[in-house]
Amino acid sequence: MAASAVASPRVHDFKVVLLGEGCVGKTSLVLRYVENKFNEKHESTLQASFLTKKLTIGNRRVNLSIWDTAGQERFHALGPIYYRDSNGAILTYDITDDDSFQKVKNWVKELKKMLGTDIMLTIIGNKTDLEKQRNVSVETAEQYAESVGATHFQTSAKLNRGVEEVFLDLSRRMIEQADKQDAEKRALSPSSRSTAAGNVVLLEETPAAPIKSGCC
Amino acid sequence: MLVYVTGEDGLSFSLQPTMSNIQSNAQERRDIVARYDRGRDENATIDPWEDPAFEVYHKRDRYGFIHDQRIPSSTKNDSKMVETELKRVHKWLQMLQNWDNVVGTEKFRRRIYKGIPNKVRSEVWRRLLKIEEIKREQEGVYKKMRDLAREQSPEIRQIDLDVNRTYRNHEMFRERYGIKQQALFHVLAAYSMYNTEVGYCQGMSQVAALLLMYMSDEDAFWAMSALLSDKKYAMHGFFLPGFPKLMRFQTQHEAILKKYLPKVKKHMDKHDVHTNLYSVKWFFQCFLDRVPFHLCLRLWDVYLYEGERLLIAMAFNVFRMHEKAVLKLKSMEGVVDLLQRNLELDFGYPDDEVVKRLGECMDELRRSKLDLPTSADNELPTKPFGLLYNPTVKQMRDFVDTRPLSAVANGRTSQSSSDGKSFEGLNGSLSSPPSSAEKDTKKETGRISPLRPSSRQQSSSSPTKVSVYENVQQQEGAYGRGNRVRPVEQPPSSSSSAAPPLEHNIGDHRYVSIVQVTTEKPPLLSSEGRKGGRLAFGPDTVVEKSEMYTREFTTSPLRSPTVFPRLTAAQIQSQKQGLKMQSDVFRYGTSNGDMEMKLASRLDGVMTSNHGGATVIRIGTE
């Protein structure tokens, strides 16, 4: 590829944390995304665990480590261990359960408070396979997401709908954020500009069409 | 060949078998023998269950877990293990008969470490947890809690979610709503009512399920109770919100690594492997799901015998046995994978060796006095168990007002009528269900179970047991009444105090009440939270809750059953001072040996007053 000759591809290591109420489908989303599996009968997550996924966006290589956490309210006490240093957070609710959507709002507040704008937020309404039992309207959720600067997606881990897009979008935004932070750094230290500038700068808007992702 | 046949008439005669008879008999025999010689005919039609290839036979292990793949046919080693176990069963049966004499002996300890044979595991675990004793003492309580939970448990939803995903790979729990799932559900729900401080915490479902593999639901309930509240195990502190004991054990574990395995500790630090990434299930569930199940049973054998020091020792042992493997892994991912996943698939050592070396770790830690972290008081239960409902302030007042205790104590009021009436008075005004602010699960609107005379009759029918208390705690009725709250930027904190117990007798029933006044900083709460909002608080705001616990005993003297810690006399004494401070809310007197309780000032709605600069808001409902 010609482009990669211009800018040596940089590998991003991103940490993403999944938060949300119990049984909204956090584990299922990761499993679907990373291993393309769906297990109706999995265990509840008590001990947070993580899975990794490699993907390529444009000429950027991204290593995602995706942290899956316990959902029960009292485990929020352990939350900071997992979201600290995260580049992105996926806040999940169950479209059939309004309470779980309210929980997302709590998480957003906490993350904003603890991490400011450094962390990219994605809100997802999972279980669209249960559309008939929907209790959270798309408009409400989208409006809310917009108001807090998050993107909003609807997914069904069970039917494998929309899962891939969530992680792609989040990865793109995390790359942008990383670029922005790099740029800020360079602006602050002129010395590094001369050496690093050519390599990493503002490649492009992320290309719309040829997005490859896959586990390598 | 001669066959003698005795006829009815008593005459004997001989029968000469015919040649054909002899031949056909012989043929039959030969055929039979030949069939065995030949073995199975591949072409014969058989029922599925007759087919050893029938998959379930190959996927179910000896503990009832159903596997995706066939289990490799048993090796020589396996059958030897089973044989040894069988030999041991006999010894264990003898020990069971002579339990009290044997239980503290070195021989007993040794045999525990060798592994309790699976056949007697159920009984030995029950003995170690003293289930029969508790059950006798607390007869009927499980059923009561179970019934109550159906109406009231605020944890039902989470429990349901988790029952649906607890050991579904085990034959007992595979069937949705099957008998053992019902049992698991009831045990957890009942316990959530019984121990309201813990309620239900994820992780408990696995523990309960393990217990249910070895005992009935009632026994499993009391086993849970022992595991949480007996000091030997004190899992209460693990599951309590904030997980105080988890933190304490993690710190201890890190100190041990630092001292004995400094290379490992450095390595873990370098790769950011926080203790929390691997130790939650080790400690919360005593290694369930983190080591192979057969090994885990061995650990549980030792755990039930040794208590919580097993957790510390085994955590140490894991690293000691896998030091090289850990050091080889150069990423957090690798280490976490090993500890969270791979060791469960294969621990890499025979169980006997693991347990042997575990014993060595334990001895070593004991010698250096690192086998247990320093104890902490804030992890033990403080509230009495098994209380039945939460009255409002007004109800508490009515309770006192309508029942002059002096009269009751002197027996001037007859048992049935006065009780029924006064307690019904209590219930009569219970218009809204008690909504506990800590419990944020979906509200179970249910009738509140009153202290009914029937429960008393039930208990008096067997006067030896100490049981059945009803009652009483906390009023937070103002929550959820449309009062919207400004969030307070402060972490919640609380303190509590209790008055000396109030005691009085009615007939052969003794009532012991403790009033506990809790003040707490309101937690950070959004007004949109499902809790329905709280009152507006300034930064100095303190919310005060008064909780009264009353227990009814059918026998005096009052005694503390072993696994039912209540506030001890010393605790009460030490907290008495705190209560005095709040004497404008409650006053206690003991004139004439009777207790009186007065609530100062207004009771309805919300009251505020000043307390050393802080605003005290008392919440109560009419």
mmCIF file with all atom_site columns, C-alpha atoms in Angstrom, chain B residues 171-352:
data_model
loop_
_atom_site.group_PDB
_atom_site.id
_atom_site.type_symbol
_atom_site.label_atom_id
_atom_site.label_alt_id
_atom_site.label_comp_id
_atom_site.label_asym_id
_atom_site.label_entity_id
_atom_site.label_seq_id
_atom_site.pdbx_PDB_ins_code
_atom_site.Cartn_x
_atom_site.Cartn_y
_atom_site.Cartn_z
_atom_site.occupancy
_atom_site.B_iso_or_equiv
_atom_site.pdbx_formal_charge
_atom_site.auth_seq_id
_atom_site.auth_comp_id
_atom_site.auth_asym_id
_atom_site.auth_atom_id
_atom_site.pdbx_PDB_model_num
ATOM 1   C CA . GLU B 1 171 ? -26.761 -31.917 35.742 1.00 0.00 ? 171 GLU B CA 1
ATOM 2   C CA . MET B 1 172 ? -28.522 -30.594 38.818 1.00 0.00 ? 172 MET B CA 1
ATOM 3   C CA . PHE B 1 173 ? -28.770 -27.052 37.540 1.00 0.00 ? 173 PHE B CA 1
ATOM 4   C CA . ARG B 1 174 ? -29.108 -27.655 33.849 1.00 0.00 ? 174 ARG B CA 1
ATOM 5   C CA . GLU B 1 175 ? -32.863 -27.696 33.777 1.00 0.00 ? 175 GLU B CA 1
ATOM 6   C CA . ARG B 1 176 ? -34.327 -24.207 33.974 1.00 0.00 ? 176 ARG B CA 1
ATOM 7   C CA . TYR B 1 177 ? -36.641 -24.053 36.974 1.00 0.00 ? 177 TYR B CA 1
ATOM 8   C CA . GLY B 1 178 ? -35.771 -27.627 37.764 1.00 0.00 ? 178 GLY B CA 1
ATOM 9   C CA . ILE B 1 179 ? -35.791 -28.867 41.324 1.00 0.00 ? 179 ILE B CA 1
ATOM 10  C CA . LYS B 1 180 ? -32.261 -27.846 42.190 1.00 0.00 ? 180 LYS B CA 1
ATOM 11  C CA . GLN B 1 181 ? -32.688 -24.489 40.531 1.00 0.00 ? 181 GLN B CA 1
ATOM 12  C CA . GLN B 1 182 ? -35.713 -24.001 42.718 1.00 0.00 ? 182 GLN B CA 1
ATOM 13  C CA . ALA B 1 183 ? -33.652 -24.919 45.722 1.00 0.00 ? 183 ALA B CA 1
ATOM 14  C CA . LEU B 1 184 ? -30.867 -22.548 44.756 1.00 0.00 ? 184 LEU B CA 1
ATOM 15  C CA . PHE B 1 185 ? -33.361 -19.782 44.229 1.00 0.00 ? 185 PHE B CA 1
ATOM 16  C CA . HIS B 1 186 ? -35.020 -20.362 47.580 1.00 0.00 ? 186 HIS B CA 1
ATOM 17  C CA . VAL B 1 187 ? -31.813 -20.659 49.534 1.00 0.00 ? 187 VAL B CA 1
ATOM 18  C CA . LEU B 1 188 ? -30.464 -17.399 48.160 1.00 0.00 ? 188 LEU B CA 1
ATOM 19  C CA . ALA B 1 189 ? -33.748 -15.559 48.458 1.00 0.00 ? 189 ALA B CA 1
ATOM 20  C CA . ALA B 1 190 ? -34.287 -16.769 52.005 1.00 0.00 ? 190 ALA B CA 1
ATOM 21  C CA . TYR B 1 191 ? -30.778 -15.789 52.948 1.00 0.00 ? 191 TYR B CA 1
ATOM 22  C CA . SER B 1 192 ? -31.230 -12.345 51.485 1.00 0.00 ? 192 SER B CA 1
ATOM 23  C CA . MET B 1 193 ? -34.043 -11.837 53.947 1.00 0.00 ? 193 MET B CA 1
ATOM 24  C CA . TYR B 1 194 ? -32.208 -13.451 56.774 1.00 0.00 ? 194 TYR B CA 1
ATOM 25  C CA . ASN B 1 195 ? -29.033 -11.446 56.552 1.00 0.00 ? 195 ASN B CA 1
ATOM 26  C CA . THR B 1 196 ? -30.162 -8.027  55.447 1.00 0.00 ? 196 THR B CA 1
ATOM 27  C CA . GLU B 1 197 ? -26.743 -6.457  55.671 1.00 0.00 ? 197 GLU B CA 1
ATOM 28  C CA . VAL B 1 198 ? -25.419 -8.651  52.919 1.00 0.00 ? 198 VAL B CA 1
ATOM 29  C CA . GLY B 1 199 ? -28.647 -9.457  51.158 1.00 0.00 ? 199 GLY B CA 1
ATOM 30  C CA . TYR B 1 200 ? -27.487 -11.124 48.019 1.00 0.00 ? 200 TYR B CA 1
ATOM 31  C CA . CYS B 1 201 ? -24.106 -10.621 46.451 1.00 0.00 ? 201 CYS B CA 1
ATOM 32  C CA . GLN B 1 202 ? -22.911 -12.163 43.233 1.00 0.00 ? 202 GLN B CA 1
ATOM 33  C CA . GLY B 1 203 ? -20.627 -15.006 44.054 1.00 0.00 ? 203 GLY B CA 1
ATOM 34  C CA . MET B 1 204 ? -22.959 -16.389 46.664 1.00 0.00 ? 204 MET B CA 1
ATOM 35  C CA . SER B 1 205 ? -24.871 -18.317 44.031 1.00 0.00 ? 205 SER B CA 1
ATOM 36  C CA . GLN B 1 206 ? -21.853 -20.462 43.225 1.00 0.00 ? 206 GLN B CA 1
ATOM 37  C CA . VAL B 1 207 ? -21.213 -21.185 46.875 1.00 0.00 ? 207 VAL B CA 1
ATOM 38  C CA . ALA B 1 208 ? -24.840 -22.082 47.464 1.00 0.00 ? 208 ALA B CA 1
ATOM 39  C CA . ALA B 1 209 ? -24.876 -24.261 44.377 1.00 0.00 ? 209 ALA B CA 1
ATOM 40  C CA . LEU B 1 210 ? -21.838 -26.162 45.584 1.00 0.00 ? 210 LEU B CA 1
ATOM 41  C CA . LEU B 1 211 ? -23.536 -26.740 48.912 1.00 0.00 ? 211 LEU B CA 1
ATOM 42  C CA . LEU B 1 212 ? -26.679 -27.892 47.155 1.00 0.00 ? 212 LEU B CA 1
ATOM 43  C CA . MET B 1 213 ? -24.682 -30.523 45.324 1.00 0.00 ? 213 MET B CA 1
ATOM 44  C CA . TYR B 1 214 ? -24.113 -32.063 48.740 1.00 0.00 ? 214 TYR B CA 1
ATOM 45  C CA . MET B 1 215 ? -27.159 -31.198 50.797 1.00 0.00 ? 215 MET B CA 1
ATOM 46  C CA . SER B 1 216 ? -30.805 -30.254 50.933 1.00 0.00 ? 216 SER B CA 1
ATOM 47  C CA . ASP B 1 217 ? -31.999 -26.696 50.577 1.00 0.00 ? 217 ASP B CA 1
ATOM 48  C CA . GLU B 1 218 ? -32.558 -26.170 54.273 1.00 0.00 ? 218 GLU B CA 1
ATOM 49  C CA . ASP B 1 219 ? -29.129 -27.544 55.128 1.00 0.00 ? 219 ASP B CA 1
ATOM 50  C CA . ALA B 1 220 ? -27.545 -25.462 52.418 1.00 0.00 ? 220 ALA B CA 1
ATOM 51  C CA . PHE B 1 221 ? -29.242 -22.399 53.860 1.00 0.00 ? 221 PHE B CA 1
ATOM 52  C CA . TRP B 1 222 ? -27.739 -23.013 57.277 1.00 0.00 ? 222 TRP B CA 1
ATOM 53  C CA . ALA B 1 223 ? -24.424 -23.861 55.724 1.00 0.00 ? 223 ALA B CA 1
ATOM 54  C CA . MET B 1 224 ? -24.497 -20.483 53.994 1.00 0.00 ? 224 MET B CA 1
ATOM 55  C CA . SER B 1 225 ? -25.355 -18.917 57.282 1.00 0.00 ? 225 SER B CA 1
ATOM 56  C CA . ALA B 1 226 ? -22.428 -20.600 59.003 1.00 0.00 ? 226 ALA B CA 1
ATOM 57  C CA . LEU B 1 227 ? -20.037 -19.677 56.222 1.00 0.00 ? 227 LEU B CA 1
ATOM 58  C CA . LEU B 1 228 ? -21.008 -16.043 56.386 1.00 0.00 ? 228 LEU B CA 1
ATOM 59  C CA . SER B 1 229 ? -21.389 -15.457 60.064 1.00 0.00 ? 229 SER B CA 1
ATOM 60  C CA . ASP B 1 230 ? -19.218 -18.002 61.822 1.00 0.00 ? 230 ASP B CA 1
ATOM 61  C CA . LYS B 1 231 ? -15.966 -16.282 62.667 1.00 0.00 ? 231 LYS B CA 1
ATOM 62  C CA . LYS B 1 232 ? -14.032 -19.202 61.332 1.00 0.00 ? 232 LYS B CA 1
ATOM 63  C CA . TYR B 1 233 ? -15.125 -18.379 57.787 1.00 0.00 ? 233 TYR B CA 1
ATOM 64  C CA . ALA B 1 234 ? -16.700 -14.947 58.143 1.00 0.00 ? 234 ALA B CA 1
ATOM 65  C CA . MET B 1 235 ? -17.576 -14.593 54.494 1.00 0.00 ? 235 MET B CA 1
ATOM 66  C CA . HIS B 1 236 ? -19.942 -11.870 55.559 1.00 0.00 ? 236 HIS B CA 1
ATOM 67  C CA . GLY B 1 237 ? -17.089 -9.402  55.194 1.00 0.00 ? 237 GLY B CA 1
ATOM 68  C CA . PHE B 1 238 ? -16.391 -10.489 51.630 1.00 0.00 ? 238 PHE B CA 1
ATOM 69  C CA . PHE B 1 239 ? -19.912 -10.000 50.412 1.00 0.00 ? 239 PHE B CA 1
ATOM 70  C CA . LEU B 1 240 ? -20.697 -6.882  52.368 1.00 0.00 ? 240 LEU B CA 1
ATOM 71  C CA . PRO B 1 241 ? -20.993 -3.771  50.217 1.00 0.00 ? 241 PRO B CA 1
ATOM 72  C CA . GLY B 1 242 ? -17.542 -2.261  49.874 1.00 0.00 ? 242 GLY B CA 1
ATOM 73  C CA . PHE B 1 243 ? -15.943 -5.711  50.274 1.00 0.00 ? 243 PHE B CA 1
ATOM 74  C CA . PRO B 1 244 ? -13.873 -4.781  53.317 1.00 0.00 ? 244 PRO B CA 1
ATOM 75  C CA . LYS B 1 245 ? -12.547 -8.261  53.824 1.00 0.00 ? 245 LYS B CA 1
ATOM 76  C CA . LEU B 1 246 ? -11.495 -8.654  50.227 1.00 0.00 ? 246 LEU B CA 1
ATOM 77  C CA . MET B 1 247 ? -9.264  -5.622  50.570 1.00 0.00 ? 247 MET B CA 1
ATOM 78  C CA . ARG B 1 248 ? -7.794  -6.919  53.799 1.00 0.00 ? 248 ARG B CA 1
ATOM 79  C CA . PHE B 1 249 ? -7.067  -10.339 52.378 1.00 0.00 ? 249 PHE B CA 1
ATOM 80  C CA . GLN B 1 250 ? -5.578  -8.906  49.232 1.00 0.00 ? 250 GLN B CA 1
ATOM 81  C CA . THR B 1 251 ? -3.232  -6.765  51.254 1.00 0.00 ? 251 THR B CA 1
ATOM 82  C CA . GLN B 1 252 ? -2.171  -9.774  53.270 1.00 0.00 ? 252 GLN B CA 1
ATOM 83  C CA . HIS B 1 253 ? -1.650  -11.800 50.146 1.00 0.00 ? 253 HIS B CA 1
ATOM 84  C CA . GLU B 1 254 ? 0.538   -9.107  48.649 1.00 0.00 ? 254 GLU B CA 1
ATOM 85  C CA . ALA B 1 255 ? 2.615   -8.927  51.807 1.00 0.00 ? 255 ALA B CA 1
ATOM 86  C CA . ILE B 1 256 ? 3.192   -12.658 51.646 1.00 0.00 ? 256 ILE B CA 1
ATOM 87  C CA . LEU B 1 257 ? 4.234   -12.550 48.008 1.00 0.00 ? 257 LEU B CA 1
ATOM 88  C CA . LYS B 1 258 ? 6.594   -9.742  48.784 1.00 0.00 ? 258 LYS B CA 1
ATOM 89  C CA . LYS B 1 259 ? 8.218   -11.651 51.569 1.00 0.00 ? 259 LYS B CA 1
ATOM 90  C CA . TYR B 1 260 ? 8.391   -15.156 50.136 1.00 0.00 ? 260 TYR B CA 1
ATOM 91  C CA . LEU B 1 261 ? 8.240   -14.650 46.407 1.00 0.00 ? 261 LEU B CA 1
ATOM 92  C CA . PRO B 1 262 ? 9.721   -11.225 45.793 1.00 0.00 ? 262 PRO B CA 1
ATOM 93  C CA . LYS B 1 263 ? 10.506  -11.998 42.161 1.00 0.00 ? 263 LYS B CA 1
ATOM 94  C CA . VAL B 1 264 ? 6.915   -12.873 41.473 1.00 0.00 ? 264 VAL B CA 1
ATOM 95  C CA . LYS B 1 265 ? 5.702   -9.777  43.234 1.00 0.00 ? 265 LYS B CA 1
ATOM 96  C CA . LYS B 1 266 ? 7.996   -7.578  41.196 1.00 0.00 ? 266 LYS B CA 1
ATOM 97  C CA . HIS B 1 267 ? 6.965   -9.303  38.036 1.00 0.00 ? 267 HIS B CA 1
ATOM 98  C CA . MET B 1 268 ? 3.295   -8.800  38.809 1.00 0.00 ? 268 MET B CA 1
ATOM 99  C CA . ASP B 1 269 ? 3.834   -5.157  39.607 1.00 0.00 ? 269 ASP B CA 1
ATOM 100 C CA . LYS B 1 270 ? 5.807   -4.640  36.451 1.00 0.00 ? 270 LYS B CA 1
ATOM 101 C CA . HIS B 1 271 ? 3.007   -5.989  34.335 1.00 0.00 ? 271 HIS B CA 1
ATOM 102 C CA . ASP B 1 272 ? 0.290   -4.226  36.251 1.00 0.00 ? 272 ASP B CA 1
ATOM 103 C CA . VAL B 1 273 ? -1.330  -7.416  37.429 1.00 0.00 ? 273 VAL B CA 1
ATOM 104 C CA . HIS B 1 274 ? -3.309  -5.998  40.275 1.00 0.00 ? 274 HIS B CA 1
ATOM 105 C CA . THR B 1 275 ? -4.265  -8.551  42.896 1.00 0.00 ? 275 THR B CA 1
ATOM 106 C CA . ASN B 1 276 ? -7.860  -7.753  42.182 1.00 0.00 ? 276 ASN B CA 1
ATOM 107 C CA . LEU B 1 277 ? -7.548  -9.204  38.702 1.00 0.00 ? 277 LEU B CA 1
ATOM 108 C CA . TYR B 1 278 ? -7.284  -12.718 39.964 1.00 0.00 ? 278 TYR B CA 1
ATOM 109 C CA . SER B 1 279 ? -8.199  -12.990 43.619 1.00 0.00 ? 279 SER B CA 1
ATOM 110 C CA . VAL B 1 280 ? -11.893 -12.166 43.704 1.00 0.00 ? 280 VAL B CA 1
ATOM 111 C CA . LYS B 1 281 ? -13.081 -15.686 43.033 1.00 0.00 ? 281 LYS B CA 1
ATOM 112 C CA . TRP B 1 282 ? -10.287 -17.175 45.092 1.00 0.00 ? 282 TRP B CA 1
ATOM 113 C CA . PHE B 1 283 ? -11.538 -15.429 48.161 1.00 0.00 ? 283 PHE B CA 1
ATOM 114 C CA . PHE B 1 284 ? -15.263 -15.006 47.497 1.00 0.00 ? 284 PHE B CA 1
ATOM 115 C CA . GLN B 1 285 ? -15.815 -18.570 46.473 1.00 0.00 ? 285 GLN B CA 1
ATOM 116 C CA . CYS B 1 286 ? -12.846 -20.381 47.871 1.00 0.00 ? 286 CYS B CA 1
ATOM 117 C CA . PHE B 1 287 ? -11.355 -21.095 44.449 1.00 0.00 ? 287 PHE B CA 1
ATOM 118 C CA . LEU B 1 288 ? -14.531 -22.316 42.778 1.00 0.00 ? 288 LEU B CA 1
ATOM 119 C CA . ASP B 1 289 ? -14.152 -21.868 39.015 1.00 0.00 ? 289 ASP B CA 1
ATOM 120 C CA . ARG B 1 290 ? -10.470 -21.143 39.405 1.00 0.00 ? 290 ARG B CA 1
ATOM 121 C CA . VAL B 1 291 ? -9.079  -24.619 39.914 1.00 0.00 ? 291 VAL B CA 1
ATOM 122 C CA . PRO B 1 292 ? -10.452 -27.908 38.576 1.00 0.00 ? 292 PRO B CA 1
ATOM 123 C CA . PHE B 1 293 ? -13.573 -28.926 40.444 1.00 0.00 ? 293 PHE B CA 1
ATOM 124 C CA . HIS B 1 294 ? -12.089 -32.102 41.884 1.00 0.00 ? 294 HIS B CA 1
ATOM 125 C CA . LEU B 1 295 ? -9.236  -30.105 43.351 1.00 0.00 ? 295 LEU B CA 1
ATOM 126 C CA . CYS B 1 296 ? -11.608 -27.445 44.551 1.00 0.00 ? 296 CYS B CA 1
ATOM 127 C CA . LEU B 1 297 ? -13.512 -30.018 46.585 1.00 0.00 ? 297 LEU B CA 1
ATOM 128 C CA . ARG B 1 298 ? -10.276 -30.918 48.302 1.00 0.00 ? 298 ARG B CA 1
ATOM 129 C CA . LEU B 1 299 ? -9.706  -27.262 49.069 1.00 0.00 ? 299 LEU B CA 1
ATOM 130 C CA . TRP B 1 300 ? -13.215 -26.969 50.435 1.00 0.00 ? 300 TRP B CA 1
ATOM 131 C CA . ASP B 1 301 ? -12.555 -29.971 52.684 1.00 0.00 ? 301 ASP B CA 1
ATOM 132 C CA . VAL B 1 302 ? -9.636  -28.130 54.180 1.00 0.00 ? 302 VAL B CA 1
ATOM 133 C CA . TYR B 1 303 ? -11.450 -24.793 54.176 1.00 0.00 ? 303 TYR B CA 1
ATOM 134 C CA . LEU B 1 304 ? -14.331 -26.130 56.208 1.00 0.00 ? 304 LEU B CA 1
ATOM 135 C CA . TYR B 1 305 ? -11.852 -27.581 58.640 1.00 0.00 ? 305 TYR B CA 1
ATOM 136 C CA . GLU B 1 306 ? -9.261  -24.810 58.865 1.00 0.00 ? 306 GLU B CA 1
ATOM 137 C CA . GLY B 1 307 ? -11.393 -21.804 58.100 1.00 0.00 ? 307 GLY B CA 1
ATOM 138 C CA . GLU B 1 308 ? -10.342 -18.653 56.341 1.00 0.00 ? 308 GLU B CA 1
ATOM 139 C CA . ARG B 1 309 ? -6.598  -19.215 56.642 1.00 0.00 ? 309 ARG B CA 1
ATOM 140 C CA . LEU B 1 310 ? -6.969  -21.728 53.845 1.00 0.00 ? 310 LEU B CA 1
ATOM 141 C CA . LEU B 1 311 ? -7.681  -18.857 51.460 1.00 0.00 ? 311 LEU B CA 1
ATOM 142 C CA . ILE B 1 312 ? -4.496  -17.051 52.314 1.00 0.00 ? 312 ILE B CA 1
ATOM 143 C CA . ALA B 1 313 ? -2.405  -20.213 52.231 1.00 0.00 ? 313 ALA B CA 1
ATOM 144 C CA . MET B 1 314 ? -3.788  -21.454 48.949 1.00 0.00 ? 314 MET B CA 1
ATOM 145 C CA . ALA B 1 315 ? -3.309  -18.086 47.271 1.00 0.00 ? 315 ALA B CA 1
ATOM 146 C CA . PHE B 1 316 ? 0.310   -18.318 48.330 1.00 0.00 ? 316 PHE B CA 1
ATOM 147 C CA . ASN B 1 317 ? 0.513   -21.920 47.230 1.00 0.00 ? 317 ASN B CA 1
ATOM 148 C CA . VAL B 1 318 ? -0.719  -21.145 43.728 1.00 0.00 ? 318 VAL B CA 1
ATOM 149 C CA . PHE B 1 319 ? 2.151   -18.776 43.178 1.00 0.00 ? 319 PHE B CA 1
ATOM 150 C CA . ARG B 1 320 ? 4.656   -20.981 44.810 1.00 0.00 ? 320 ARG B CA 1
ATOM 151 C CA . MET B 1 321 ? 3.718   -23.928 42.639 1.00 0.00 ? 321 MET B CA 1
ATOM 152 C CA . HIS B 1 322 ? 3.499   -21.849 39.502 1.00 0.00 ? 322 HIS B CA 1
ATOM 153 C CA . GLU B 1 323 ? 6.271   -19.386 40.112 1.00 0.00 ? 323 GLU B CA 1
ATOM 154 C CA . LYS B 1 324 ? 8.210   -20.377 37.012 1.00 0.00 ? 324 LYS B CA 1
ATOM 155 C CA . ALA B 1 325 ? 5.170   -20.295 34.795 1.00 0.00 ? 325 ALA B CA 1
ATOM 156 C CA . VAL B 1 326 ? 4.208   -16.857 36.046 1.00 0.00 ? 326 VAL B CA 1
ATOM 157 C CA . LEU B 1 327 ? 7.680   -15.440 35.568 1.00 0.00 ? 327 LEU B CA 1
ATOM 158 C CA . LYS B 1 328 ? 7.744   -16.744 32.029 1.00 0.00 ? 328 LYS B CA 1
ATOM 159 C CA . LEU B 1 329 ? 4.658   -14.802 31.070 1.00 0.00 ? 329 LEU B CA 1
ATOM 160 C CA . LYS B 1 330 ? 5.642   -11.380 29.931 1.00 0.00 ? 330 LYS B CA 1
ATOM 161 C CA . SER B 1 331 ? 2.300   -9.672  29.808 1.00 0.00 ? 331 SER B CA 1
ATOM 162 C CA . MET B 1 332 ? -0.614  -8.929  32.055 1.00 0.00 ? 332 MET B CA 1
ATOM 163 C CA . GLU B 1 333 ? -2.782  -10.764 29.621 1.00 0.00 ? 333 GLU B CA 1
ATOM 164 C CA . GLY B 1 334 ? -0.719  -13.897 29.939 1.00 0.00 ? 334 GLY B CA 1
ATOM 165 C CA . VAL B 1 335 ? -0.648  -13.899 33.711 1.00 0.00 ? 335 VAL B CA 1
ATOM 166 C CA . VAL B 1 336 ? -4.323  -13.179 34.064 1.00 0.00 ? 336 VAL B CA 1
ATOM 167 C CA . ASP B 1 337 ? -5.108  -15.883 31.546 1.00 0.00 ? 337 ASP B CA 1
ATOM 168 C CA . LEU B 1 338 ? -3.106  -18.385 33.510 1.00 0.00 ? 338 LEU B CA 1
ATOM 169 C CA . LEU B 1 339 ? -4.710  -17.504 36.808 1.00 0.00 ? 339 LEU B CA 1
ATOM 170 C CA . GLN B 1 340 ? -8.246  -16.979 35.590 1.00 0.00 ? 340 GLN B CA 1
ATOM 171 C CA . ARG B 1 341 ? -8.545  -19.687 33.009 1.00 0.00 ? 341 ARG B CA 1
ATOM 172 C CA . ASN B 1 342 ? -5.723  -22.116 32.495 1.00 0.00 ? 342 ASN B CA 1
ATOM 173 C CA . LEU B 1 343 ? -5.331  -23.272 36.059 1.00 0.00 ? 343 LEU B CA 1
ATOM 174 C CA . GLU B 1 344 ? -8.979  -24.222 36.083 1.00 0.00 ? 344 GLU B CA 1
ATOM 175 C CA . LEU B 1 345 ? -8.533  -26.357 33.009 1.00 0.00 ? 345 LEU B CA 1
ATOM 176 C CA . ASP B 1 346 ? -5.470  -28.031 34.388 1.00 0.00 ? 346 ASP B CA 1
ATOM 177 C CA . PHE B 1 347 ? -3.697  -27.186 37.566 1.00 0.00 ? 347 PHE B CA 1
ATOM 178 C CA . GLY B 1 348 ? -0.655  -29.046 36.445 1.00 0.00 ? 348 GLY B CA 1
ATOM 179 C CA . TYR B 1 349 ? -0.124  -31.127 39.567 1.00 0.00 ? 349 TYR B CA 1
ATOM 180 C CA . PRO B 1 350 ? -1.937  -34.070 41.118 1.00 0.00 ? 350 PRO B CA 1
ATOM 181 C CA . ASP B 1 351 ? -4.476  -32.999 43.707 1.00 0.00 ? 351 ASP B CA 1
ATOM 182 C CA . ASP B 1 352 ? -2.667  -34.826 46.480 1.00 0.00 ? 352 ASP B CA 1
#
